PDB file of C-alpha atoms in Angstrom:
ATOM      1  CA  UNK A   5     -85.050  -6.946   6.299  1.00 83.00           C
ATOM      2  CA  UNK A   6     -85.202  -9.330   8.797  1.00 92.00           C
ATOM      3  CA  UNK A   7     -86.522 -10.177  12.526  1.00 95.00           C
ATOM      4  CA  UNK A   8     -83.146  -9.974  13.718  1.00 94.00           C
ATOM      5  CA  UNK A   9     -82.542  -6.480  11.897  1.00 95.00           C
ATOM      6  CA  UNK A  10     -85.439  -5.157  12.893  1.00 96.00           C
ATOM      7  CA  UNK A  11     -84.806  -5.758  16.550  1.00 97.00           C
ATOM      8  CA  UNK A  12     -81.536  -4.509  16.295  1.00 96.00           C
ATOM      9  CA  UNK A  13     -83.099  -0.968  14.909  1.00 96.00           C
ATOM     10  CA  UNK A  14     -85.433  -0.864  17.097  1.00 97.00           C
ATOM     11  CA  UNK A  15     -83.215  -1.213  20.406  1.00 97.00           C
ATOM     12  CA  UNK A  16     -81.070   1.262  18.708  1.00 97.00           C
ATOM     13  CA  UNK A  17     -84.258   3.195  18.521  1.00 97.00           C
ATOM     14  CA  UNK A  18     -84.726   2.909  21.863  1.00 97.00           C
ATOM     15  CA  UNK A  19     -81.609   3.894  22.875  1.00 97.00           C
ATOM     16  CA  UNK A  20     -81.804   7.214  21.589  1.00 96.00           C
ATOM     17  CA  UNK A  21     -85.227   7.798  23.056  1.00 96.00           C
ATOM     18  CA  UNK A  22     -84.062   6.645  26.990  1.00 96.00           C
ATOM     19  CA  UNK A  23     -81.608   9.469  26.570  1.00 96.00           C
ATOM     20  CA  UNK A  24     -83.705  11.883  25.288  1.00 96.00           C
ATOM     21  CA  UNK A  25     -86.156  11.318  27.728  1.00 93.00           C
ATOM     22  CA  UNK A  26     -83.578  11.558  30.633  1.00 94.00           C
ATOM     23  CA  UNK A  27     -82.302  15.415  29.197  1.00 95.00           C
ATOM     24  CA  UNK A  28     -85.411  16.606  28.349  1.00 91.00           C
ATOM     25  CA  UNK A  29     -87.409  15.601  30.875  1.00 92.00           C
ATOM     26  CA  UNK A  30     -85.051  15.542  34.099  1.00 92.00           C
ATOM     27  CA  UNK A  31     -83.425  18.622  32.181  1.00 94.00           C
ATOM     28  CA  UNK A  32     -79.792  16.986  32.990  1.00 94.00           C
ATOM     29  CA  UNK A  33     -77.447  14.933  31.112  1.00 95.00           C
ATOM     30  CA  UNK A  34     -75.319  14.083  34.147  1.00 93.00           C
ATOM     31  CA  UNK A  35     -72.940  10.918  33.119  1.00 93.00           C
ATOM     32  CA  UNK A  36     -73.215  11.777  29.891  1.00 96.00           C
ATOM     33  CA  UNK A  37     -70.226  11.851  27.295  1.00 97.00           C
ATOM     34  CA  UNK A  38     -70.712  14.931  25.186  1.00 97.00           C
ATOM     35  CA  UNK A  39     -67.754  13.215  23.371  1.00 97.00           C
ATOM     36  CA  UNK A  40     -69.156  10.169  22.318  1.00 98.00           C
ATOM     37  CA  UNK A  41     -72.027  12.408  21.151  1.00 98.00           C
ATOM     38  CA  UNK A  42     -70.525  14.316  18.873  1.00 98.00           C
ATOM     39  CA  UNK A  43     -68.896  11.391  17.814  1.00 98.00           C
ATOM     40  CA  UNK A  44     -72.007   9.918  16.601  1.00 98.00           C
ATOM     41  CA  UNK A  45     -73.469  12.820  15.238  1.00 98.00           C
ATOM     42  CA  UNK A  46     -70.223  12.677  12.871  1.00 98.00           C
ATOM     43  CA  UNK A  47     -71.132   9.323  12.328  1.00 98.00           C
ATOM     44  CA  UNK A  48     -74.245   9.319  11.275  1.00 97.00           C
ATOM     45  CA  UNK A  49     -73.775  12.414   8.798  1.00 97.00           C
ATOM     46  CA  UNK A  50     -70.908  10.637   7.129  1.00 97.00           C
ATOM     47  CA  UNK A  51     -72.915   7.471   6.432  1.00 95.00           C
ATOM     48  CA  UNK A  52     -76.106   8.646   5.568  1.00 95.00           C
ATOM     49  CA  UNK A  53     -75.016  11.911   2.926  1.00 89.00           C
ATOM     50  CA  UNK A  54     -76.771   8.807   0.456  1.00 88.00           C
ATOM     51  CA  UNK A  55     -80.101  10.297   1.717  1.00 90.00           C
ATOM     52  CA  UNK A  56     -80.009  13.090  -0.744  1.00 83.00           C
ATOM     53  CA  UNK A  57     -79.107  10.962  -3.415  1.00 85.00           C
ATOM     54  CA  UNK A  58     -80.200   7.282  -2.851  1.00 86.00           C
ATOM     55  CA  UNK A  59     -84.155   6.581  -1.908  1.00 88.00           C
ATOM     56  CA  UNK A  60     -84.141   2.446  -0.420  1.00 88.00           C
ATOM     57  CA  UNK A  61     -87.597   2.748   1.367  1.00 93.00           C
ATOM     58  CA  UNK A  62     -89.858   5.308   3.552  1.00 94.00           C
ATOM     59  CA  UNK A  63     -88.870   3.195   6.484  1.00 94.00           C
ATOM     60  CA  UNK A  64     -84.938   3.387   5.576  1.00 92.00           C
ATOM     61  CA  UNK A  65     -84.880   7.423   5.135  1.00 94.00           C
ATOM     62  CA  UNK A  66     -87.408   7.510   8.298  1.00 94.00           C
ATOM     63  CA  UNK A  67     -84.441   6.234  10.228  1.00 95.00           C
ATOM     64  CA  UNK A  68     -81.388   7.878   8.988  1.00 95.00           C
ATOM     65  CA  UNK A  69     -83.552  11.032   9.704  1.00 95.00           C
ATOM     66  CA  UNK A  70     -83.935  10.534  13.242  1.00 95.00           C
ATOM     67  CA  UNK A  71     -80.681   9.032  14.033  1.00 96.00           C
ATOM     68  CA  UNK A  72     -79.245  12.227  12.396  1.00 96.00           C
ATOM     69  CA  UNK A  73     -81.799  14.694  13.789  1.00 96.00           C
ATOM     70  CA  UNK A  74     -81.778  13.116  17.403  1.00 96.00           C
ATOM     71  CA  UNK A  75     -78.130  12.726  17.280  1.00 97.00           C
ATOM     72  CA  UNK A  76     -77.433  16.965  16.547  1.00 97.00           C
ATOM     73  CA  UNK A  77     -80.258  17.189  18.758  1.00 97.00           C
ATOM     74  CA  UNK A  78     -78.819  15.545  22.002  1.00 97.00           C
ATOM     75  CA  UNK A  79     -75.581  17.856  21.662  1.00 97.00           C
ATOM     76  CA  UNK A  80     -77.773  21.032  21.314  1.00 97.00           C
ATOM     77  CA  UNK A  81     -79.287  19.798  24.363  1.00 97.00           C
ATOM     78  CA  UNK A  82     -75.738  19.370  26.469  1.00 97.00           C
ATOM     79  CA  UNK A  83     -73.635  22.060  24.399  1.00 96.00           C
ATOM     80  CA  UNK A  84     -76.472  25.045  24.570  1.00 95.00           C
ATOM     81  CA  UNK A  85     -79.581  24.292  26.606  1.00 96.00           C
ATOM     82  CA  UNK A  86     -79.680  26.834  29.440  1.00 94.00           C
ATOM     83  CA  UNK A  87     -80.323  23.885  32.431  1.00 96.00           C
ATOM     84  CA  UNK A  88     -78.894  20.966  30.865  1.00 96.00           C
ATOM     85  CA  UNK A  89     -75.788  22.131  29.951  1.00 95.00           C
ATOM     86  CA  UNK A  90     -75.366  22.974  33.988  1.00 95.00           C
ATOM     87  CA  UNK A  91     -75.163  19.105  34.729  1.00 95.00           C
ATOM     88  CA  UNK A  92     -72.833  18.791  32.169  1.00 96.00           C
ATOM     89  CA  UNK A  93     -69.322  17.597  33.942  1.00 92.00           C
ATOM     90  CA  UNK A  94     -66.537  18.359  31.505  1.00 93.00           C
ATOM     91  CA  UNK A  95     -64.086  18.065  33.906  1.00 94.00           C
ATOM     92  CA  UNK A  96     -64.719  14.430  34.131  1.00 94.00           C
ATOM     93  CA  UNK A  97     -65.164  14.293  29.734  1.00 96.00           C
ATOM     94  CA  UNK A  98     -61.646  14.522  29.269  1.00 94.00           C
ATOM     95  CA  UNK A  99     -61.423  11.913  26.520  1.00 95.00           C
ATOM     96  CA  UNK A 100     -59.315  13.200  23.263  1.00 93.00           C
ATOM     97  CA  UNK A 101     -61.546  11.933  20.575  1.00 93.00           C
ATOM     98  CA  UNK A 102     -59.657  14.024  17.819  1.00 93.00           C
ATOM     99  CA  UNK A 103     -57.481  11.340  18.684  1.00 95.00           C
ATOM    100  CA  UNK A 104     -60.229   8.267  17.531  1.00 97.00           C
ATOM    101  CA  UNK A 105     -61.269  10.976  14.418  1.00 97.00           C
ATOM    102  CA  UNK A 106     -57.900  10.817  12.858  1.00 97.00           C
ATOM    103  CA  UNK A 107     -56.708   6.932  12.606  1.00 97.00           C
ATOM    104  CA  UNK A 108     -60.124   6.552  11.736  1.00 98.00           C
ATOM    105  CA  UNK A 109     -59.840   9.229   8.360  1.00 97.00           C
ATOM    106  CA  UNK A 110     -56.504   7.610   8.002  1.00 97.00           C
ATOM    107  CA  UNK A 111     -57.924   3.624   7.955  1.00 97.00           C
ATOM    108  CA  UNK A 112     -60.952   4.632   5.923  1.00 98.00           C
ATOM    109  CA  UNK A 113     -58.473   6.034   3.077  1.00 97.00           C
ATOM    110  CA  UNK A 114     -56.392   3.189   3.318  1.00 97.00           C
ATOM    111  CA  UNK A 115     -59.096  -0.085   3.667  1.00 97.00           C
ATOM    112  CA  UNK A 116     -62.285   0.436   1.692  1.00 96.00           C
ATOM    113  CA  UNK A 117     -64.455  -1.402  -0.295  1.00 92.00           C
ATOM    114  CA  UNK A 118     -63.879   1.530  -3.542  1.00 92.00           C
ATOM    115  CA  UNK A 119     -61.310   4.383  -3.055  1.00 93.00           C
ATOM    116  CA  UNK A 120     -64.687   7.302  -4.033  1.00 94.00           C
ATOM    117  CA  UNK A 121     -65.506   9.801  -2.313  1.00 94.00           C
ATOM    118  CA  UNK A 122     -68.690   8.038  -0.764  1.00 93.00           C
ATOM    119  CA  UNK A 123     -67.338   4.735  -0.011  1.00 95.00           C
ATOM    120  CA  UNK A 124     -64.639   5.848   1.849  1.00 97.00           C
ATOM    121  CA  UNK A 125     -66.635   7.848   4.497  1.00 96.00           C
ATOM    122  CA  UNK A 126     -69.135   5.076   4.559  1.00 96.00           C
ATOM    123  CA  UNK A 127     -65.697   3.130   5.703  1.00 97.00           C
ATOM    124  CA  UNK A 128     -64.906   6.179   7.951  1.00 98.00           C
ATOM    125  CA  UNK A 129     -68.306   5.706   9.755  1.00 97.00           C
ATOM    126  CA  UNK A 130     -68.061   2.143   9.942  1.00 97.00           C
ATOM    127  CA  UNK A 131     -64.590   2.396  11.988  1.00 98.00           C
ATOM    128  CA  UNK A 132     -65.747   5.750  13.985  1.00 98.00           C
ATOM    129  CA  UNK A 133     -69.155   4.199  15.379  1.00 98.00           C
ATOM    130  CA  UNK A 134     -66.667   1.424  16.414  1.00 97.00           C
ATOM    131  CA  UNK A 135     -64.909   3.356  18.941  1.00 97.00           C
ATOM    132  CA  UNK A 136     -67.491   5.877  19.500  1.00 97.00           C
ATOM    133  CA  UNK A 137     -68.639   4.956  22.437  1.00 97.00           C
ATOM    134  CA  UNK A 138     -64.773   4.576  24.280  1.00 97.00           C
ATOM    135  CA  UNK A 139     -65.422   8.244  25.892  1.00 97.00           C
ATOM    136  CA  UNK A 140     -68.779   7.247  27.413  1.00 96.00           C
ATOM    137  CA  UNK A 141     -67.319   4.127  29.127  1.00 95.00           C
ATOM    138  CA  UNK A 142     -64.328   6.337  30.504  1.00 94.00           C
ATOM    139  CA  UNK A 143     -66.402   9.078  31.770  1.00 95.00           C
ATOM    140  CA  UNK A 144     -69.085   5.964  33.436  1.00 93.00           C
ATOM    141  CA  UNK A 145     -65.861   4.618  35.107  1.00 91.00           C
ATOM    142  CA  UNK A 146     -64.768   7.989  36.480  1.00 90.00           C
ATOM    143  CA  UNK A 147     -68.423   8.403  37.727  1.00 84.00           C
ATOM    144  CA  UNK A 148     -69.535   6.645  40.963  1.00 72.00           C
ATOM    145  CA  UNK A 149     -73.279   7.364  40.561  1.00 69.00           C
ATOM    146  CA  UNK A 150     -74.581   5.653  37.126  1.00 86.00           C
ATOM    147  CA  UNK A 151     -78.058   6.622  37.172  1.00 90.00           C
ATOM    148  CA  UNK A 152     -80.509   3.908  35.649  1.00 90.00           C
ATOM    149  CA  UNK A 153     -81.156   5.765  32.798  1.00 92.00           C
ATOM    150  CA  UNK A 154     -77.599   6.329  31.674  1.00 93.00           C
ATOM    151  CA  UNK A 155     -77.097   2.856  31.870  1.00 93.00           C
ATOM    152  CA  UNK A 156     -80.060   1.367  30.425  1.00 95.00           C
ATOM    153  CA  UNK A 157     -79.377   3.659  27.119  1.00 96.00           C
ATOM    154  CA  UNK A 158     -75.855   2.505  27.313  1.00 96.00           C
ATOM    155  CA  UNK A 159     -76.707  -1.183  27.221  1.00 96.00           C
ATOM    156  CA  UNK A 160     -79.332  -0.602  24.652  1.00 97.00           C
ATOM    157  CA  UNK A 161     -76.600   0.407  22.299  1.00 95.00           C
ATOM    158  CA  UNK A 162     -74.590  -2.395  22.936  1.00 95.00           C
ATOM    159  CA  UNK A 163     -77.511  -4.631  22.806  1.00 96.00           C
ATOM    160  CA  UNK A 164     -78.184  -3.265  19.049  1.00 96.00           C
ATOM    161  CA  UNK A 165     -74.795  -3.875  17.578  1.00 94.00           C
ATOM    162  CA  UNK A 166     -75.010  -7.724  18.924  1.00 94.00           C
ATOM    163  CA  UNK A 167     -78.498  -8.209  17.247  1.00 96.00           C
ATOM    164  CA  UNK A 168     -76.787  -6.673  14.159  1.00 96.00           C
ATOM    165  CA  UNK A 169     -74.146  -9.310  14.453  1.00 96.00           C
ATOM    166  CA  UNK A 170     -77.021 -11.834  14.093  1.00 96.00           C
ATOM    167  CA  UNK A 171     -78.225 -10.004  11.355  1.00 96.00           C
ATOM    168  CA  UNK A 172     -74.956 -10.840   9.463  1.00 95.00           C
ATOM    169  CA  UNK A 173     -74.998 -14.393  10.523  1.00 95.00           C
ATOM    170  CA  UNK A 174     -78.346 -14.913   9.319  1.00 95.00           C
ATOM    171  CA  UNK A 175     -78.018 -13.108   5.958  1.00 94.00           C
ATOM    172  CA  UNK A 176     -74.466 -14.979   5.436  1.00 94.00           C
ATOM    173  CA  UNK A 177     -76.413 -18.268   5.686  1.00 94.00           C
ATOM    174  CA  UNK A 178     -79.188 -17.325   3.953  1.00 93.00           C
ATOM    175  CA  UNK A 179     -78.070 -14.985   0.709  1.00 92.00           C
ATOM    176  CA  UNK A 180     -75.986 -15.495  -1.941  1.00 87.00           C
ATOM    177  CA  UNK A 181     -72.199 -13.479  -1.549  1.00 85.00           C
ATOM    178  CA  UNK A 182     -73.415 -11.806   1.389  1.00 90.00           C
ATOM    179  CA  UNK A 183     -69.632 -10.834   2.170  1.00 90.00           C
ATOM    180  CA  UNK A 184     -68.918  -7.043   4.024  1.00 93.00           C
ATOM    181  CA  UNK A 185     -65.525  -7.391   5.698  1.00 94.00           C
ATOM    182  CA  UNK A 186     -65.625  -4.629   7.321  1.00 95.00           C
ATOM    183  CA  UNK A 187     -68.697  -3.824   8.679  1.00 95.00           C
ATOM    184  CA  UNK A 188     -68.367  -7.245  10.148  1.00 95.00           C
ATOM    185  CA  UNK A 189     -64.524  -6.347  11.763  1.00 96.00           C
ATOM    186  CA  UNK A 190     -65.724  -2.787  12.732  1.00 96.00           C
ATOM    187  CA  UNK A 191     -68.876  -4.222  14.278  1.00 95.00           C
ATOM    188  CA  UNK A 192     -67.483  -6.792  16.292  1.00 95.00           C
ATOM    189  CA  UNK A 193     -64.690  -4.380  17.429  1.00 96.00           C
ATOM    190  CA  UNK A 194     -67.485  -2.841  18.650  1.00 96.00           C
ATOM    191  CA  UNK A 195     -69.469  -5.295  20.114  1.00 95.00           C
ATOM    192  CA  UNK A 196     -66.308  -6.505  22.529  1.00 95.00           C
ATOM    193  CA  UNK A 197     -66.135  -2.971  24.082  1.00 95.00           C
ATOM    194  CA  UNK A 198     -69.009  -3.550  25.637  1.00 95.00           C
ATOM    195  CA  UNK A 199     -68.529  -6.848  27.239  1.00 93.00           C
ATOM    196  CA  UNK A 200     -67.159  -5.696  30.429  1.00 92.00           C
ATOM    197  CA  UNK A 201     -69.990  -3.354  30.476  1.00 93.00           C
ATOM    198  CA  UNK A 202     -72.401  -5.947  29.914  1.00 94.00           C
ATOM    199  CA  UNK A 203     -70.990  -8.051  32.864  1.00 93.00           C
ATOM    200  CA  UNK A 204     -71.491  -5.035  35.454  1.00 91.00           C
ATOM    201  CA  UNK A 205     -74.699  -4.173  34.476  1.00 92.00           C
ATOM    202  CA  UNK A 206     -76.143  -8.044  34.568  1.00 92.00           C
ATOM    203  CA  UNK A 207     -74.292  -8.194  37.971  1.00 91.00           C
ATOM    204  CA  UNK A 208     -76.104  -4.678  39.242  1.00 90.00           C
ATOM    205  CA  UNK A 209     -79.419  -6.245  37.457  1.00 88.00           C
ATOM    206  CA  UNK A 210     -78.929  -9.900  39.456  1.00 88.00           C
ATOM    207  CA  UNK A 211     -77.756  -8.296  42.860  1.00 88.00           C
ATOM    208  CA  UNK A 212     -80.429  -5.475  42.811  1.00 86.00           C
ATOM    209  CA  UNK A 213     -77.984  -3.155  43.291  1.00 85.00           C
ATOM    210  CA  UNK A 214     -76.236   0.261  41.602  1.00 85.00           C
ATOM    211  CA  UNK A 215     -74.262   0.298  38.532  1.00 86.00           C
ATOM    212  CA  UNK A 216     -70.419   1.017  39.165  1.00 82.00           C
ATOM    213  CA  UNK A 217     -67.567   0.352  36.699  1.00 84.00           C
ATOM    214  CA  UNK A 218     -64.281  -0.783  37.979  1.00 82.00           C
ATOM    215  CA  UNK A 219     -61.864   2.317  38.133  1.00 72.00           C
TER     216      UNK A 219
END
């Protein structure tokens, strides 16, 4: 563990709970990708099944337990809640993410750090959380109203993947064979998706004005 971890758990942390807060207590999860949802709720049961088996620290299983409770949770909320599910646009959630799910089985069988049973859907995670977020940015394009909320839990999830990133610099400079291929690929894949992101939202932030994505 380091400061730079840390940080990067925390505004992951953070994340979670600005969207949260928007459903449950504005009871809508307008702008919303149900999609990318889902998506992470697959991703977060595939990579931490080690839970029932593996014990790392009180702190470490604290985590995986909310990012896998609040993750099911937040698709309860937009899939079943009687008012939430209202604001739901699914016209507008079009993305095909059986179509991310598949190359994403198909890589993880193929490039892994040991062809078992575990490793390869930690590998499947790794390459899944990558893209997971490609219906979100769709569906905030096809919006014209990003509400602050929706966009501050959006860049709070980019922001935690580049403090990861610094994580892995740090801990390649400072440990002995600190080497992970491809959590550093899959994380920096997913890191650039969020640059043109980033540059709207600093531009709505500096002008004082709304969040809209190019078309």
């Amino acid at each position: 563990m380091n400061i730079f971890r840390l940080a990067g758990d925390m505004t992951h942390l953070a994340s979670v709970l600005v969207l949260l807060l928007k459903i449950h207590t504005i009871k809508s999860c307008a702008g919303v990708s149900l999609k990318t949802q889902e998506l992470y709720a697959i991703v977060f049961t595939t990579r931490y099944l080690d839970i029932f088996t593996d014990f790392i620290s009180l702190y470490n299983t604290f985590m995986k337990l909310i990012f896998l409770g609040s993750s099911y949770s937040i698709v309860w909320y937009i899939r079943r809640h009687k008012i939430v599910r209202r604001s739901y646009d699914k016209n507008q959630d079009t993305f095909r993410h059986v179509f991310l799910i598949l190359p994403c089985i198909v890589l993880a069988l193929l490039v892994n750090e040991k062809l078992t049973f575990k490793e390869v859907l930690w590998a499947f995670s790794l390459y899944l959380e990558a893209v997971a977020i490609l219906p979100q940015l769709v569906l905030l394009q096809r919006t014209k109203n990003i509400d602050n909320l929706t966009g501050q839990y959006v860049f709070l999830l980019g922001a935690y993947r580049a403090l990861y990133i610094v994580n892995w610099i740090y801990r390649y400079f400072t440990e002995t064979h600190f080497v992970h291929w491809i959590t550093w690929i899959s994380g920096l894949v997913q890191t650039l998706l969020y640059v043109d992101f980033f540059y709207y939202y600093f531009q709505s932030w500096k002008t004082n004005q709304k969040l809209q994505l190019p078309a």
